[in-house]
Amino acid sequence: MAQPKLNTSPKVADEIRQTTCYMCACRCGINVHLRDGKVSYIEGNRDHPVNKGVLCAKGSAGIMQHYSPARLRAPLLRVGERGEGKFKEISWDEALELATSWLAPIRANAPEKLAFFTGRDQSQSFTGWWAQAYGTPNYAAHGGFCSVNMAAAGIYTLGGAFWEFGSPDWEHTKFFMLFGVAEDHDSNPIKMGLGKLKKRGARIIAVNPVRTGYNAIADDWVGITPGTDGLFILSLVHCLFSAGKIDLPYLLRYTNAPFLVNQDTDSAEHGLFLRDENGKELVWDRVSKTAQPWDAPDIKPELQGSLTVNGISCQPVFALMAARYLTDEYAPEAVADRTGISAARIRSIAGELARVAFEEEIVLDRAWTDWRGQKHDKMIGRPVAFHAMRGISAHSNGFQTCRALHLLQILLGSVETPGGFRFKPPYPKPFEAHPKPHAKAKPGQPLAGPHLGYPRGPEDLALSDNNTALRIDKAFTWENPLSAHGLMHMVISNAAAGDPYKIDTLFLYMANMAWNSSMNTAQTMDMLRQRDENGEHSIPHIIYSDAYSSEMVAFADLVLPDTTYLERHDCISLLDRPIGEPDLLGDAIRWPVVEPDRNVRGFQTVLLDLGARLGLPGMVNEDGAPKFNDYADYMQRHERRPGIGPLAGFRDGGAGRGRGAPNAHQIDAYIKNGGFWSDPIAPENAYFKPWNKGYQDWAVERGLFDVPLPYILNIYLEPLQKFRLAAEGKHAMQPPEHLRDRLKAAMDPLPFWYTPFGDSTTEYPLHAITQRPAAMYHSWGGQNAWLRQIHGHNPLYLPQNIWESHGFAEGDWARVSSPNGDITIPVARMDAQNSKTLWTWNAIGKRRGAWALDKDAPESNKGFLLNHLISELLPQQADGHRWANVDPITGQAAWYDLRVKIEKTTAPAQSRPLPDTGAQDSPVNGAPSQLTYGKDWT
Ligand code: SF4
């Protein structure tokens, strides 16, 4: 029989252009195939250090994102009410003149009346620089909503954090534990890493209330109760202490475990380190029996006991640790019920950790020299590694929980040692090398320094002379002193309430605050619509930039349409979040592999244009003319410090690495190199980086810092104690009365566990959480014709015990209530989850009319958000105060603290979930019912 003639290798491209994916935050390298000037196919770039050719489903579906019908087509001016989605198209000149007419008077009179917040943009070093030049203190990205507990705990404790700043040693680790990791953030890199572990037979334990994604392929799944990770981790610490399975030489060499802590409770320095006349922290030398600076040569520091030094009673940090973690409070039997993990299982995991760490140590035959000049002929490590993300972070006890996990890593000697956790350059970097926050606005002036930073004590808070918040989000105040990423989630509620002051313009970029990027969606929509007693909007102006017709677009007064990620220049910079790996330094670009076919502009170029119109320093020449033609020009010519610019590669005419004069052909060089630049780290410098002289000298050469920055790991975090002392009345700066007890309790310099604030209720016995689907990145995927087929709607998943005890059957609906409201939604059964926990996919549900979806689209008729049950504020306290629903140390949104109850109910009218947030008009045309390549993909 004649076989049909098939072309098994059709020509898919006339040309391939290499750039960086932006279908999630992983920054994989991609080859974009073009045919007849259109994107025909996307594949992974095999030479790229992040993904080495691997491409996930999201990445290849980028073609549908690029040709999405939801793309905005021109600048828009609101003509209806906020939220209606009624706009008229205007020209770019009209749009920029209008924006300038709002922004210029604010800058001249009261720059703090501009609140400029960005979402998941990857140009924060640029947007922050712009906001600093403008002079508003009110700038941050969405880290406070996402995972600042993880980032801040990592920076303060280790000098770096998981994910973008560090990675497990995939090549050598033998025992790997994941805590609270969904697949949206660390996608390809972690999948590739897990693949390596599986191939080598390494053991993987996943700790998560829900067994999906990575948790489903782990060797062992620990279905923990939400908010108790810290308790579980400290129970592991208890077991290690009890068994003496602690890497003492590591603690003595690389941590502050031997530092002497003042134990005189009457002292104004109680709980602080003892220091010599030069400010050096002291340890007790067992040989000379004297107190010595911690880095004095040939000393043998004491770890135990109580001492008196210079008349001050004191103890080493390690002795304080032993006293805390050996107590029964953290014994497995004491935490089993609470965590949902049996005592036997906790002991078994602790035993495995100890066995692999201490009996299967890794020895690499690499000589290296430490910063004291001591030579080591081998690199010795402990092959246990950990990775964690938002699941342990988005709780009101998240900062201390993340610190507890870092403590566990340190006790096992597995930070920056073979087989453990490794930093990605430009990390490691101690918190002292980061800036302090700046927030004092002056009319017509730039801010004195960066907005975000790492406070060392109360004197670094962003407070006025009257102790009021300088920032609209109240970051860096007594309510959340170490809010290193700001509190984007509090901006709209504070601005609507005029607390701590009223603002004039809310300027947002790529942040869907009217939908899934807010704690409570319906309330946030009301706040954006809210009018004062004069009938004026409480937030007078809203400017929004996005590439797509999101829910937030409908609430803007002025919309600045952005390009897709394939149409613009972008800079994945070492000044921000680059593409480095533990063995290499690297950064990358995006560039217009296709030109926009709509009246849209890259946001960063628009921001430079606005900056020039406003005459912002650094953005205009002496004659007032714009300094940069566009963002590409900025990427090549801007210098943050002499010789240091947004792009580290191909400086100085092409040969410069890290440092060097600007190069007018730098972007061309990146394009020629596949869209990225990388520089390998020599094997002898690739571990022990905080203490490795070779690494430190190399980092200075490459411009990561200007002098070597060796440091020790902070098991005991002294800045926390300074806030505690203030709460005890022992500091010149004093917190408000109602926060004293909270500060005393939360700001403990040694990691501990406390009950999440949301758990104070017995009326709501269940936990409710969301998981981000692997197939989508936040709300973007819901408009993507290919990805929509994976998740079009979302039920609430119930565990077997709740399913059966309530008599649920397939197709049933439930009313789920929290202290903040209720939702009526479809339910489904899933047995692989914690027995007290309900969960659903995040951001699948959409508002009707948004994202160019059809009026019958499942996303906006069957999908729902859990956010309606959460609030920015906790219920009123006995003293009348309502605290923000955040971690009291960092201000991280505590949306995984949510407690609920559930009852069976009937389906609402039209079987549409409640609450119904109504519909918005679409400023863009809907999608064709059938897509034809070359016809509709334009
Ligand atoms: S992991 Fe993220 S960056 Fe990498 S290909 Fe997938 S979507 Fe793109």
Tab-separated table of N, CA and C and ligand atoms in Angstrom, residues 21-28 30 51 54-60 184 187-189 191, ligand 1:
chain	number	residue	atom	x	y	z
A	21	CYS	N	14.200	34.064	27.715
A	21	CYS	CA	12.778	33.797	27.953
A	21	CYS	C	12.248	34.669	29.087
A	22	TYR	N	10.970	34.985	29.002
A	22	TYR	CA	10.332	35.708	30.112
A	22	TYR	C	8.940	35.141	30.356
A	23	MET	N	8.811	33.840	30.130
A	23	MET	CA	7.528	33.215	30.450
A	23	MET	C	7.481	32.833	31.932
A	24	CYS	N	8.620	32.949	32.602
A	24	CYS	CA	8.664	32.929	34.052
A	24	CYS	C	9.939	33.642	34.437
A	25	ALA	N	10.329	33.573	35.690
A	25	ALA	CA	11.456	34.382	36.148
A	25	ALA	C	12.806	33.680	36.039
A	26	CYS	N	12.855	32.490	35.405
A	26	CYS	CA	14.101	31.712	35.429
A	26	CYS	C	15.186	32.211	34.477
A	27	ARG	N	14.805	32.982	33.458
A	27	ARG	CA	15.780	33.606	32.558
A	27	ARG	C	16.547	32.586	31.694
A	28	CYS	N	15.825	31.606	31.160
A	28	CYS	CA	16.468	30.635	30.279
A	28	CYS	C	16.811	31.278	28.943
A	30	ILE	N	16.856	31.293	24.948
A	30	ILE	CA	15.994	30.695	23.923
A	30	ILE	C	16.463	31.072	22.521
A	51	ASN	N	19.788	27.087	31.280
A	51	ASN	CA	18.941	25.942	30.903
A	51	ASN	C	19.620	24.935	29.983
A	54	VAL	N	17.391	23.184	27.677
A	54	VAL	CA	16.093	22.699	28.165
A	54	VAL	C	15.058	23.813	28.043
A	55	LEU	N	13.882	23.475	27.590
A	55	LEU	CA	12.799	24.456	27.503
A	55	LEU	C	11.561	23.819	28.124
A	56	CYS	N	10.851	24.585	28.939
A	56	CYS	CA	9.645	24.023	29.541
A	56	CYS	C	8.433	24.349	28.666
A	57	ALA	N	7.273	23.837	29.064
A	57	ALA	CA	6.052	24.052	28.273
A	57	ALA	C	5.719	25.538	28.174
A	58	LYS	N	5.943	26.260	29.265
A	58	LYS	CA	5.666	27.703	29.227
A	58	LYS	C	6.558	28.372	28.204
A	59	GLY	N	7.839	28.001	28.232
A	59	GLY	CA	8.797	28.659	27.340
A	59	GLY	C	8.438	28.488	25.889
A	60	SER	N	8.057	27.261	25.514
A	60	SER	CA	7.726	27.061	24.101
A	60	SER	C	6.398	27.717	23.746
A	184	ASP	N	6.544	27.390	39.823
A	184	ASP	CA	6.535	28.556	38.948
A	184	ASP	C	7.845	29.312	38.982
A	187	SER	N	11.980	26.893	37.941
A	187	SER	CA	11.392	25.910	37.042
A	187	SER	C	12.470	25.049	36.385
A	188	ASN	N	12.963	25.440	35.220
A	188	ASN	CA	13.941	24.582	34.547
A	188	ASN	C	15.171	24.260	35.390
A	189	PRO	N	15.791	25.257	36.051
A	189	PRO	CA	17.014	24.913	36.786
A	189	PRO	C	16.787	23.826	37.823
A	191	LYS	N	14.332	21.602	37.867
A	191	LYS	CA	13.970	20.326	37.211
A	191	LYS	C	15.233	19.618	36.727
B	1	SF4	S1	11.662	27.786	33.005
B	1	SF4	FE1	10.809	29.869	32.738
B	1	SF4	S2	12.410	31.028	31.697
B	1	SF4	FE2	12.865	28.806	31.447
B	1	SF4	S3	11.885	28.174	29.505
B	1	SF4	FE3	10.403	27.794	31.133
B	1	SF4	S4	9.195	29.674	31.227
B	1	SF4	FE4	11.045	30.178	30.123
